[in-house]
mmCIF file of C-alpha atoms in Angstrom:
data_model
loop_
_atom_site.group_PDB
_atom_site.id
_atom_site.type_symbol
_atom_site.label_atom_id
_atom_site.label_comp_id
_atom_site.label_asym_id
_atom_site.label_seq_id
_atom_site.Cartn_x
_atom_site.Cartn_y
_atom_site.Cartn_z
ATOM 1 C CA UNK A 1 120.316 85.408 -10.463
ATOM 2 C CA UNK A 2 116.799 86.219 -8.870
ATOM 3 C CA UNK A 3 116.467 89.009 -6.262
ATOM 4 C CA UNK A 4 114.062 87.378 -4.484
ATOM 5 C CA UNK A 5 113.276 85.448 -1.139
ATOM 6 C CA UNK A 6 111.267 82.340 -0.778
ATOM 7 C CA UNK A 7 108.005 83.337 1.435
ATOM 8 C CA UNK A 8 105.581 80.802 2.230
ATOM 9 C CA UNK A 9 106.243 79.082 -1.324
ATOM 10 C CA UNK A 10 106.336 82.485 -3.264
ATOM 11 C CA UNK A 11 109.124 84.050 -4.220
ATOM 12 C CA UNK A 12 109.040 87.990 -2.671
ATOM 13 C CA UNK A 13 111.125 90.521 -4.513
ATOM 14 C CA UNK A 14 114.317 91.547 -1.876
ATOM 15 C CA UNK A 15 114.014 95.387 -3.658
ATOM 16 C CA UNK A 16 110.553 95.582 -3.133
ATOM 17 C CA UNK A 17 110.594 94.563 0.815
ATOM 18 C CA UNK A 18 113.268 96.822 1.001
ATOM 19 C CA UNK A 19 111.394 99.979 -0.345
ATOM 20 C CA UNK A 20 108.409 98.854 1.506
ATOM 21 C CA UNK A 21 111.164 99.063 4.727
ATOM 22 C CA UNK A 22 112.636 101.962 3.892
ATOM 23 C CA UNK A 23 108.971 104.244 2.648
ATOM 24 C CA UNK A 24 107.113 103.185 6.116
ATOM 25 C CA UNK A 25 110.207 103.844 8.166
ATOM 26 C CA UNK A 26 110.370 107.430 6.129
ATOM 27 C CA UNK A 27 106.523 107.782 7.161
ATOM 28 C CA UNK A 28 107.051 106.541 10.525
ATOM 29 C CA UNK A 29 110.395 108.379 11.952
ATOM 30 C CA UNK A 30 108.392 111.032 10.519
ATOM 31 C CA UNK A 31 105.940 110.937 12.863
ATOM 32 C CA UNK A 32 108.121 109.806 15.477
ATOM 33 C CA UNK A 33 107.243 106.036 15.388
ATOM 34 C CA UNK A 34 108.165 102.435 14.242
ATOM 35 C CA UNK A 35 105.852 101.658 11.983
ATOM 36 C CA UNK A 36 105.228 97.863 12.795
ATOM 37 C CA UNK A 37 101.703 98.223 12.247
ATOM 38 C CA UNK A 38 101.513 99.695 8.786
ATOM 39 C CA UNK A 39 104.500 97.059 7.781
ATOM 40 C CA UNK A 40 102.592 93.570 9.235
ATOM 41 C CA UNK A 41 99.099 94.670 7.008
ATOM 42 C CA UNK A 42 101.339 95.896 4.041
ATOM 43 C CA UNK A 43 102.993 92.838 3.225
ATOM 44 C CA UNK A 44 100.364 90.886 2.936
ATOM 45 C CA UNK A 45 98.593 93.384 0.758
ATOM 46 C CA UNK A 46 101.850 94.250 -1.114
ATOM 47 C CA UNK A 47 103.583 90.851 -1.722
ATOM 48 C CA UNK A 48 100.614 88.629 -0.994
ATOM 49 C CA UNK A 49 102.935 87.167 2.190
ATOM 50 C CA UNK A 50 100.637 84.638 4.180
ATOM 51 C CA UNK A 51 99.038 86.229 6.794
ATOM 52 C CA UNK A 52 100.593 84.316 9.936
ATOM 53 C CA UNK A 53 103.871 85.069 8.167
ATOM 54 C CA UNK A 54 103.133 88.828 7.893
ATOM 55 C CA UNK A 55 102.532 88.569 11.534
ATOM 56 C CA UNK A 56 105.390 86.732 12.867
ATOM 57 C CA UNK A 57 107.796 88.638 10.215
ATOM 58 C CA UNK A 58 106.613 91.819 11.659
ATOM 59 C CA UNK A 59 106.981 90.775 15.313
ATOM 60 C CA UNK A 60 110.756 89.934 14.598
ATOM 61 C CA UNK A 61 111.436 93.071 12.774
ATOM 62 C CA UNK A 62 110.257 94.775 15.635
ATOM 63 C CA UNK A 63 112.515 93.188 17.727
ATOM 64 C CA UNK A 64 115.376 95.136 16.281
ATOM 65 C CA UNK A 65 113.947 98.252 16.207
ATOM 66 C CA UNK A 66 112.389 98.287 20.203
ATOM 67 C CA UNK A 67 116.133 97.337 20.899
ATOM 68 C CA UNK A 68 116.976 100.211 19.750
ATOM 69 C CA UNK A 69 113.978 102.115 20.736
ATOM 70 C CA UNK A 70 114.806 101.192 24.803
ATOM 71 C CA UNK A 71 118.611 102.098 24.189
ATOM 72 C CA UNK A 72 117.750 105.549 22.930
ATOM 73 C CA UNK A 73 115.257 106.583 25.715
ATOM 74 C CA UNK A 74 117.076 104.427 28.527
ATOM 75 C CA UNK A 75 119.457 107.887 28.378
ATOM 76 C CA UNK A 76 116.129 109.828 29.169
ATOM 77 C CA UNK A 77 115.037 108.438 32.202
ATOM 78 C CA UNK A 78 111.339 108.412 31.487
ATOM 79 C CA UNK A 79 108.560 106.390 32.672
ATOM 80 C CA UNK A 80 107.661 104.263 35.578
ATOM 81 C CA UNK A 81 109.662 100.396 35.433
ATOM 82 C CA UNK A 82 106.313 99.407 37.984
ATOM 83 C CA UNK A 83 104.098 100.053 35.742
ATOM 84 C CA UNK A 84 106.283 97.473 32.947
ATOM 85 C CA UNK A 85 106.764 95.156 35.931
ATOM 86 C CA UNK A 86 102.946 94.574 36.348
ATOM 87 C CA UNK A 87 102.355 94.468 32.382
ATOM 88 C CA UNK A 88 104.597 91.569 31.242
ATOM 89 C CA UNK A 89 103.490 88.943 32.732
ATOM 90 C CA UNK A 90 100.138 89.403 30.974
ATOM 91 C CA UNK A 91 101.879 90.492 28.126
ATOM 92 C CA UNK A 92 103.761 87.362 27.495
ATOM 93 C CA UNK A 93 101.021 84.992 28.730
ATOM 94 C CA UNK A 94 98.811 86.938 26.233
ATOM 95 C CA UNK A 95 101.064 86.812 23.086
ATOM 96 C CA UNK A 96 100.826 82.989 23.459
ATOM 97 C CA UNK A 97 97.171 83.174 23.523
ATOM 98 C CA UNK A 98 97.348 85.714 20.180
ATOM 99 C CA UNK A 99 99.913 83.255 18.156
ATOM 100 C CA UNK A 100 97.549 80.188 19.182
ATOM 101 C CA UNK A 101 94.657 81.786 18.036
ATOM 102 C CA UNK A 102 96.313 82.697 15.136
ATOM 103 C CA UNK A 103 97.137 79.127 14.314
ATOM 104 C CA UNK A 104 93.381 77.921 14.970
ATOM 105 C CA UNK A 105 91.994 80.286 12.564
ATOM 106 C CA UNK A 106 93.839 79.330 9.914
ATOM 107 C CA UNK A 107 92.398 76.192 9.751
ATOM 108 C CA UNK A 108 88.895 77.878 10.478
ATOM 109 C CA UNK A 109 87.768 77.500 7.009
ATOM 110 C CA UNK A 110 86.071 80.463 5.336
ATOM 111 C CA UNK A 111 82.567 81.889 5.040
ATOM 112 C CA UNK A 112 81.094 82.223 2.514
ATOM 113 C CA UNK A 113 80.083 86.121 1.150
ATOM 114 C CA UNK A 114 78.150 86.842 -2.378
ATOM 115 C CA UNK A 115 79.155 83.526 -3.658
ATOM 116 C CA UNK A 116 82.595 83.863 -2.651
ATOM 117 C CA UNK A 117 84.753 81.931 -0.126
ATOM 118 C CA UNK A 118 87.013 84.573 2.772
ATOM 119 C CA UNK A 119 88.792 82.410 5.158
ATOM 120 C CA UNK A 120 88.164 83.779 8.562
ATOM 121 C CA UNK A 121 91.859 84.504 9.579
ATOM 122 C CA UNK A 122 91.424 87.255 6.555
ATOM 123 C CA UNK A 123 88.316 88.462 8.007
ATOM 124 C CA UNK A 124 89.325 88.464 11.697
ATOM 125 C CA UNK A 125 92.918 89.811 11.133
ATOM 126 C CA UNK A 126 92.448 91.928 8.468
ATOM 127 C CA UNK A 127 89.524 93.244 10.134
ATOM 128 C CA UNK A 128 91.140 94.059 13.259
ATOM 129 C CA UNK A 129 93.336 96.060 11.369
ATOM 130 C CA UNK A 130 90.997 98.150 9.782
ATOM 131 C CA UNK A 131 89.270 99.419 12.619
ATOM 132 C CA UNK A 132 93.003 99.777 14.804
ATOM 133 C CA UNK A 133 94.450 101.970 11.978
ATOM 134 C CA UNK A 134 90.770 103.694 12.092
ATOM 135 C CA UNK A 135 91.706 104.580 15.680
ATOM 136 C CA UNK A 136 94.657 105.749 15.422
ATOM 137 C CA UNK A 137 94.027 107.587 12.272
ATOM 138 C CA UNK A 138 91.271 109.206 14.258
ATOM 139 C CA UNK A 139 93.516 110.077 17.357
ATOM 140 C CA UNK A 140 95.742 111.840 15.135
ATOM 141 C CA UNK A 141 93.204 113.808 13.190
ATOM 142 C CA UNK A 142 92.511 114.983 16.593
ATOM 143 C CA UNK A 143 96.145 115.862 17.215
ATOM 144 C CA UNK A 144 95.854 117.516 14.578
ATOM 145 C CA UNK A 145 93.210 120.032 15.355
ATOM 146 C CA UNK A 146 95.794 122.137 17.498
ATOM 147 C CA UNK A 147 95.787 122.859 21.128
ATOM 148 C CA UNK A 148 95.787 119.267 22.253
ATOM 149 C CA UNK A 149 99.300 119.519 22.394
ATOM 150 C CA UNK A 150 100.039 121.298 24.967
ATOM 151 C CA UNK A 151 97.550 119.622 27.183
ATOM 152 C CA UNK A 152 99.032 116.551 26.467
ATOM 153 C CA UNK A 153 102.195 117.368 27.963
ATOM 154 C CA UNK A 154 100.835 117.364 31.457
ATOM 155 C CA UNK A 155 99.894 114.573 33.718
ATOM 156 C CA UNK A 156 95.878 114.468 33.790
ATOM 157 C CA UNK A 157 94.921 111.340 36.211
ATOM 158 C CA UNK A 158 92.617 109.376 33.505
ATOM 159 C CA UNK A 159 89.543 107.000 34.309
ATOM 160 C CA UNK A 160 91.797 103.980 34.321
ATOM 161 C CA UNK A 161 93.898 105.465 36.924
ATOM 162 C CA UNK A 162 90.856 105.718 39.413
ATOM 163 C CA UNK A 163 89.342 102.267 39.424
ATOM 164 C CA UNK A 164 89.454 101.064 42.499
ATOM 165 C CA UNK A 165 89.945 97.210 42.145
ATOM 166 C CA UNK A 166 92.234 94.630 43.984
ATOM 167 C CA UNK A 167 95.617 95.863 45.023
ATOM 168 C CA UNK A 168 96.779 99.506 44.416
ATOM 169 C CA UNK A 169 100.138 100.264 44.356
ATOM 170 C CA UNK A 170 101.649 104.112 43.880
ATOM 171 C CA UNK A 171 103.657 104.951 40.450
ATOM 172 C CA UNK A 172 106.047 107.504 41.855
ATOM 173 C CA UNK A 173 108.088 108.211 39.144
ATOM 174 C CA UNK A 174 104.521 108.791 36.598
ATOM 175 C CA UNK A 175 103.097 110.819 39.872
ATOM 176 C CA UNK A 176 99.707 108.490 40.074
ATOM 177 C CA UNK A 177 98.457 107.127 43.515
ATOM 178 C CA UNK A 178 96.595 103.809 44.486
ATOM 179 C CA UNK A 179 96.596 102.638 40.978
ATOM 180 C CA UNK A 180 94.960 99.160 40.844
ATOM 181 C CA UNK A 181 97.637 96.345 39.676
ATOM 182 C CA UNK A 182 94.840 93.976 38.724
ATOM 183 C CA UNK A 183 94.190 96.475 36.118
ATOM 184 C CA UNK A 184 97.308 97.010 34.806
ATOM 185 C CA UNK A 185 98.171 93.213 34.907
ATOM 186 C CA UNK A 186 94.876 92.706 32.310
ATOM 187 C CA UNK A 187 95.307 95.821 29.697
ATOM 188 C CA UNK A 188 98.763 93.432 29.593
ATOM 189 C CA UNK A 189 97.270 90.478 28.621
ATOM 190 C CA UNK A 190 94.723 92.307 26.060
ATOM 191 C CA UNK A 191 98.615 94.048 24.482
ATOM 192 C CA UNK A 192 99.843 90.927 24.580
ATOM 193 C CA UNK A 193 97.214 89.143 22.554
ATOM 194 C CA UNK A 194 97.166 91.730 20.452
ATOM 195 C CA UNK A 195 100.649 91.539 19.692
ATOM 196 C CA UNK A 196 100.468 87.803 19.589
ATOM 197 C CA UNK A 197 97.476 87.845 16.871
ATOM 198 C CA UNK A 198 98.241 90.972 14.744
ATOM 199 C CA UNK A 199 101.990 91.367 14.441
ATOM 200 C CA UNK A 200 101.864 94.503 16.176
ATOM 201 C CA UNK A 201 104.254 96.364 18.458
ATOM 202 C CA UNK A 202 101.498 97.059 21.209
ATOM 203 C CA UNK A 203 102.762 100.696 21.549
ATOM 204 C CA UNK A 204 99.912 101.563 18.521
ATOM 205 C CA UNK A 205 97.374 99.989 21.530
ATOM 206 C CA UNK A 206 99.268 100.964 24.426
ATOM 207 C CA UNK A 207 100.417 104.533 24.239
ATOM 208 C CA UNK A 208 96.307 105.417 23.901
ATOM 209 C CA UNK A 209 95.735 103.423 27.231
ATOM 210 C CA UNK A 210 98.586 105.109 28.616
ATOM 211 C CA UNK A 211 97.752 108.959 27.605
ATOM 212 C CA UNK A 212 93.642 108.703 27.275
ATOM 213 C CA UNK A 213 93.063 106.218 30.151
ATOM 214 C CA UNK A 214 95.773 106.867 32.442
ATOM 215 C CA UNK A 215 96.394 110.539 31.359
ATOM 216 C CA UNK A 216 100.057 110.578 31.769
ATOM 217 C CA UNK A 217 102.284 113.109 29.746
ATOM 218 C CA UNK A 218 103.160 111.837 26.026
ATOM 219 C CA UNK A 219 106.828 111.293 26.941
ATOM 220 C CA UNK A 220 106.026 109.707 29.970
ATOM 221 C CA UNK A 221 103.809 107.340 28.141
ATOM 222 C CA UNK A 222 106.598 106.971 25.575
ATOM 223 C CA UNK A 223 108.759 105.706 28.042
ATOM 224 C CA UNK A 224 106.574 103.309 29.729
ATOM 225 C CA UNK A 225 106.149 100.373 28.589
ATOM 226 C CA UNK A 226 108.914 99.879 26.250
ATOM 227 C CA UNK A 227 110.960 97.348 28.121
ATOM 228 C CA UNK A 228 107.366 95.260 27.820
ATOM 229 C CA UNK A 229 107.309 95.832 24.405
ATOM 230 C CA UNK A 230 110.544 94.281 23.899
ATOM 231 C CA UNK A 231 110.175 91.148 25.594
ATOM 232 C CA UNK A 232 106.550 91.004 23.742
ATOM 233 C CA UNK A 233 108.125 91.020 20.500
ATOM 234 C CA UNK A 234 111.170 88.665 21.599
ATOM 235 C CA UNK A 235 108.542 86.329 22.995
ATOM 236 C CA UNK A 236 105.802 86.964 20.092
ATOM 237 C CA UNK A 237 109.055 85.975 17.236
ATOM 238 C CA UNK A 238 109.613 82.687 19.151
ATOM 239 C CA UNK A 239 106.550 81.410 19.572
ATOM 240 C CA UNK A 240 105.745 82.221 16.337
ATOM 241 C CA UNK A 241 108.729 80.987 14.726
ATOM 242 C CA UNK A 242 108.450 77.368 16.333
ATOM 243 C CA UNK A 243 105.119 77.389 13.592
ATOM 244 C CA UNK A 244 107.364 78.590 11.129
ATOM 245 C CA UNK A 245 106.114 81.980 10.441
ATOM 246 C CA UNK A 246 109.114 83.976 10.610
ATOM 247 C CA UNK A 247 110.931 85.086 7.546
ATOM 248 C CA UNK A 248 114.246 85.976 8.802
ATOM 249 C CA UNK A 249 115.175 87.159 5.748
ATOM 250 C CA UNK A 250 112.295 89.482 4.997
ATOM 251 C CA UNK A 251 112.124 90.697 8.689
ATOM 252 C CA UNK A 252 116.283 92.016 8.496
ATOM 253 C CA UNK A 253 115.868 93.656 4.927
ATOM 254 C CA UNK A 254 112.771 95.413 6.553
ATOM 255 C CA UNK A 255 114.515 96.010 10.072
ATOM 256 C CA UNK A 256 117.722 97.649 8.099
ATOM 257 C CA UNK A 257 115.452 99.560 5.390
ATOM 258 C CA UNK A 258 113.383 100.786 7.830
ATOM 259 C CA UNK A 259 115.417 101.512 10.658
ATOM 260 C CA UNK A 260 118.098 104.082 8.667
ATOM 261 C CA UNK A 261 115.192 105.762 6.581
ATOM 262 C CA UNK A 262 113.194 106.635 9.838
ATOM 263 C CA UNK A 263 116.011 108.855 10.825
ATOM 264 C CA UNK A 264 115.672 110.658 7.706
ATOM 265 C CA UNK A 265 112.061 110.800 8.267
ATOM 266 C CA UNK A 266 112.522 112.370 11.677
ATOM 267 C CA UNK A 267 114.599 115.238 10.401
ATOM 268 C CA UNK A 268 112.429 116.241 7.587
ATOM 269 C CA UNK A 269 109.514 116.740 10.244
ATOM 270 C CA UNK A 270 110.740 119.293 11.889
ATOM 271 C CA UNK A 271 110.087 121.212 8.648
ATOM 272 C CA UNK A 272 106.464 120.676 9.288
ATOM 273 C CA UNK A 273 104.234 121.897 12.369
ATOM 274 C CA UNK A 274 102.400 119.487 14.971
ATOM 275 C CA UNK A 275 99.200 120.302 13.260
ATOM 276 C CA UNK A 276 100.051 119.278 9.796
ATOM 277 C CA UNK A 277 101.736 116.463 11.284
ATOM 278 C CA UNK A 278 99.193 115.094 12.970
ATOM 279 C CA UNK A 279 96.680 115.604 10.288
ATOM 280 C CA UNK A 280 99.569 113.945 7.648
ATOM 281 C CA UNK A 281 99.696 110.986 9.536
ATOM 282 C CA UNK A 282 96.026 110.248 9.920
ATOM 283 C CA UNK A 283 95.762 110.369 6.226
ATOM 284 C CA UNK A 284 99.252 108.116 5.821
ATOM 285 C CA UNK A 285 96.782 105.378 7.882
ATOM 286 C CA UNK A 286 94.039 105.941 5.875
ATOM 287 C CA UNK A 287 95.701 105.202 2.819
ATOM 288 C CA UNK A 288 96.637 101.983 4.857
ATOM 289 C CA UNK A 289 93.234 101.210 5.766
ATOM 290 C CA UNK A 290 91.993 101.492 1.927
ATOM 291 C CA UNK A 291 94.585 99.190 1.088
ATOM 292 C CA UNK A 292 93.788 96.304 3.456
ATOM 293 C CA UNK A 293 90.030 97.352 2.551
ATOM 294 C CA UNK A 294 91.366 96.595 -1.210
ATOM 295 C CA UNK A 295 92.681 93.314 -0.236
ATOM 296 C CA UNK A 296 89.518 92.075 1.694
ATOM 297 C CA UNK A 297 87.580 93.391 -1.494
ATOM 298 C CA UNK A 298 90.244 91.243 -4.291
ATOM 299 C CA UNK A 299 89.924 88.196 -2.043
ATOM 300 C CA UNK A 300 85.506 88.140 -2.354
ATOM 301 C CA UNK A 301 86.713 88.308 -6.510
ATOM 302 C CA UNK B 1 107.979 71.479 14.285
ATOM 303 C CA UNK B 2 111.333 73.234 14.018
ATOM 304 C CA UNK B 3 113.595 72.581 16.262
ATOM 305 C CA UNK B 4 115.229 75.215 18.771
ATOM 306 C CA UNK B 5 117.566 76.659 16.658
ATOM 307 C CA UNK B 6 115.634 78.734 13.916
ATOM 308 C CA UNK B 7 113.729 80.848 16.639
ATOM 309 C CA UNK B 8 116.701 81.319 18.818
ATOM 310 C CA UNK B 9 118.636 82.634 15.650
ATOM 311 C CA UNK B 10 115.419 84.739 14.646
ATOM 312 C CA UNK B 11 115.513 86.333 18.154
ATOM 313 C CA UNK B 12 119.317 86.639 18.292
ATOM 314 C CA UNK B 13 119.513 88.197 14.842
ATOM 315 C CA UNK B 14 117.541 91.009 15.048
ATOM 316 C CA UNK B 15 118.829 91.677 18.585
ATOM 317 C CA UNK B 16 121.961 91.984 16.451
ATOM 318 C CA UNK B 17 121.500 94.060 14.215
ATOM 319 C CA UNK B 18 119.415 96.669 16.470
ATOM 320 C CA UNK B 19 122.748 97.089 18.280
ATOM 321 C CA UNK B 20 124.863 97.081 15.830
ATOM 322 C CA UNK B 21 121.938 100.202 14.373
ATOM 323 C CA UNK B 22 122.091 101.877 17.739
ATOM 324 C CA UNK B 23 126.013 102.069 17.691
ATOM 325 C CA UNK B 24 125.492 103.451 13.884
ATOM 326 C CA UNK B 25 123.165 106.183 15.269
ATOM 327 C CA UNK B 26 125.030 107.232 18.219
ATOM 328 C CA UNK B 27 128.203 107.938 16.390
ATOM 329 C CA UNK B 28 126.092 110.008 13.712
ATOM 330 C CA UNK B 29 124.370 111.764 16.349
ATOM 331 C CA UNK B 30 127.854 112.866 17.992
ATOM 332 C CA UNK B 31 129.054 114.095 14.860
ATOM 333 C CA UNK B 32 125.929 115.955 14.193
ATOM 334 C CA UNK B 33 125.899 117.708 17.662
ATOM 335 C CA UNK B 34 130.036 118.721 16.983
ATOM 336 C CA UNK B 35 128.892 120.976 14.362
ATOM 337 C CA UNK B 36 125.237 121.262 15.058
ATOM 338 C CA UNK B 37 125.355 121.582 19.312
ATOM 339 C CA UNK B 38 121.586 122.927 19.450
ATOM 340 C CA UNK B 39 120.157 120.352 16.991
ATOM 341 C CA UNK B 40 119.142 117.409 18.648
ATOM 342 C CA UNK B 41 118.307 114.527 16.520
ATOM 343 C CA UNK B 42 114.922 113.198 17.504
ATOM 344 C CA UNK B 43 114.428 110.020 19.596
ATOM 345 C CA UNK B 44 111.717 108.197 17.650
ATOM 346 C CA UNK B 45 110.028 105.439 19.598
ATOM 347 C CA UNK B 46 109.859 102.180 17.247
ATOM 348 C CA UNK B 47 108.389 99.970 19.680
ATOM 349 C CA UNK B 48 104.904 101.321 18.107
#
């Protein structure tokens, strides 16, 4: 009897998608994350899973483990339900716009590099990815350096937070004044689309925005945002399952794999100081970067 | 393309299982505090 699952036409080993689930869950709950988007770029490079697949796969995983994610810090009482309130609706008009443009580039066609054919979903996609994990490698590098820490524990009103456009509305519970909704309602749209496109949570794009650009406290930031990621990847998984590119299968192996082994990851960390951490992670995502970098390269050949 | 059914089930099933998860980790995490009261586990935020 074959261990396998049926993806896109080719069969995918169930062991394999489950030690993919349960290494980047390790790695993530490690570093106090889920790890949706290491597991979206890594199937495809892994397993060769079709890229819209990968995506809409990884949006339905995610489903399961934000669930989970808003039960745990619902307890906690952190963040500001505004600031979620002015996000979704961009959010979810956005991850329509991601999955659609998804679908058109896959019947882009390719260009044509050195003699070879790259079809431009690769390109675009697999692109994006590189630089995002380049981003957040590099924020954590930073982290890394020691004394951010600390600093990023307080609330430091960011340049976001003091654009002065359209209607402003206060975020008690975050402790930010005449913050502009019109904003807000757009860095919702661009999470969305992001989502919607790339397979990934949004919290990799949002928690930056959140801590760089509106400067407010890492668990703060944590907290925010997290009902919006929900309903982006409930929304994400059904659009993108009406094109067929959910693996149910794949995305519950993953989802159960991942989920138990992050816990695990999680405890081992606090062997390890915020410094190393930091610096840990940015070279986990590195090692993801020259992976999908490997990919693009075994496509040109 | 594919009816209504397959995404409702692939939004439904994860939704699932997350609880079922969360349910899983709550009663580890009491058991954990009965003999370890200052240990904490960690609240990891998998929406990322």
């Amino acid at each position: 009897m074959s261990l396998s699952l049926i993806v896109g036409g080719a069969p995918v080993p169930i062991l394999g998608v489950a030690a993919l689930g349960v290494a980047v869950g390790y790695v993530a709950g490690m570093f106090g994350i889920g790890g949706g988007f290491l597991m979206t770029p890594l199937l495809v490079v892994a397993f060769g899973v079709p890229l819209p697949i990968a995506v809409g796969t990884g949006l339905c995983q995610m489903i399961g483990t934000a669930l989970v994610s808003n039960l745990r810090h619902r307890k906690l009482r952190q963040g500001e339900r505004r600031f979620d309130a002015l996000l979704l609706p961009g959010c979810l008009l956005g991850v329509e716009l991601g999955a659609r443009t998804l679908s058109l580039l896959t019947t882009a066609g390719s260009l044509s590099v050195a003699g070879h054919s790259l079809p431009w979903v690769t390109i675009i996609v697999e692109g994006s990815y590189v630089l995002l994990l380049l981003f957040v490698a590099w924020n954590y590098w930073r982290h890394g350096q020691g004394g951010k820490r600390d600093v990023l524990n307080e609330l430091r009103p960011g340049p976001l937070s003091r654009i002065r456009f359209g209607p402003a509305l206060d975020l008690p519970a975050i402790g930010l004044r005449s913050v502009s909704a019109l904003v807000i309602a757009n860095i919702g749209l661009a999470l969305g689309f992001a989502s919607g496109l790339l397979g990934i949570g949004g919290g990799v794009a949002l928690n930056p925005v959140l801590i760089y650009g509106y400067g407010l406290p890492i668990r703060q930031a944590v907290g925010t945002g997290i009902v919006v990621l929900f309903a982006t990847a409930v929304v994400g998984t059904f659009v993108h399952a009406t094109r067929g590119h959910v693996h149910l299968g794949v995305a519950a192996v993953m989802l159960v794999g991942g989920a138990v082994s992050a816990q695990f990851g999680a405890l081992a960390s606090r062997r390890m100081s915020g410094s190393t951490l930091g610096r840990v992670h940015a070279l986990v995502i590195l090692l993801a970067v020259a992976a999908v970098l490997w990919d693009l390269v075994s496509e040109l050949h | 393309m594919f009816g209504l059914w397959y995404p409702i089930e692939c939004v439904l099933a994860p939704c699932a299982i997350g609880t079922v998860m969360y349910l899983g980790f709550e009663l580890w995490d009491r058991r954990r505090r009965r003999t370890r009261p200052d240990n904490d586990l960690p609240v990891i935020d998998y929406s990322i």
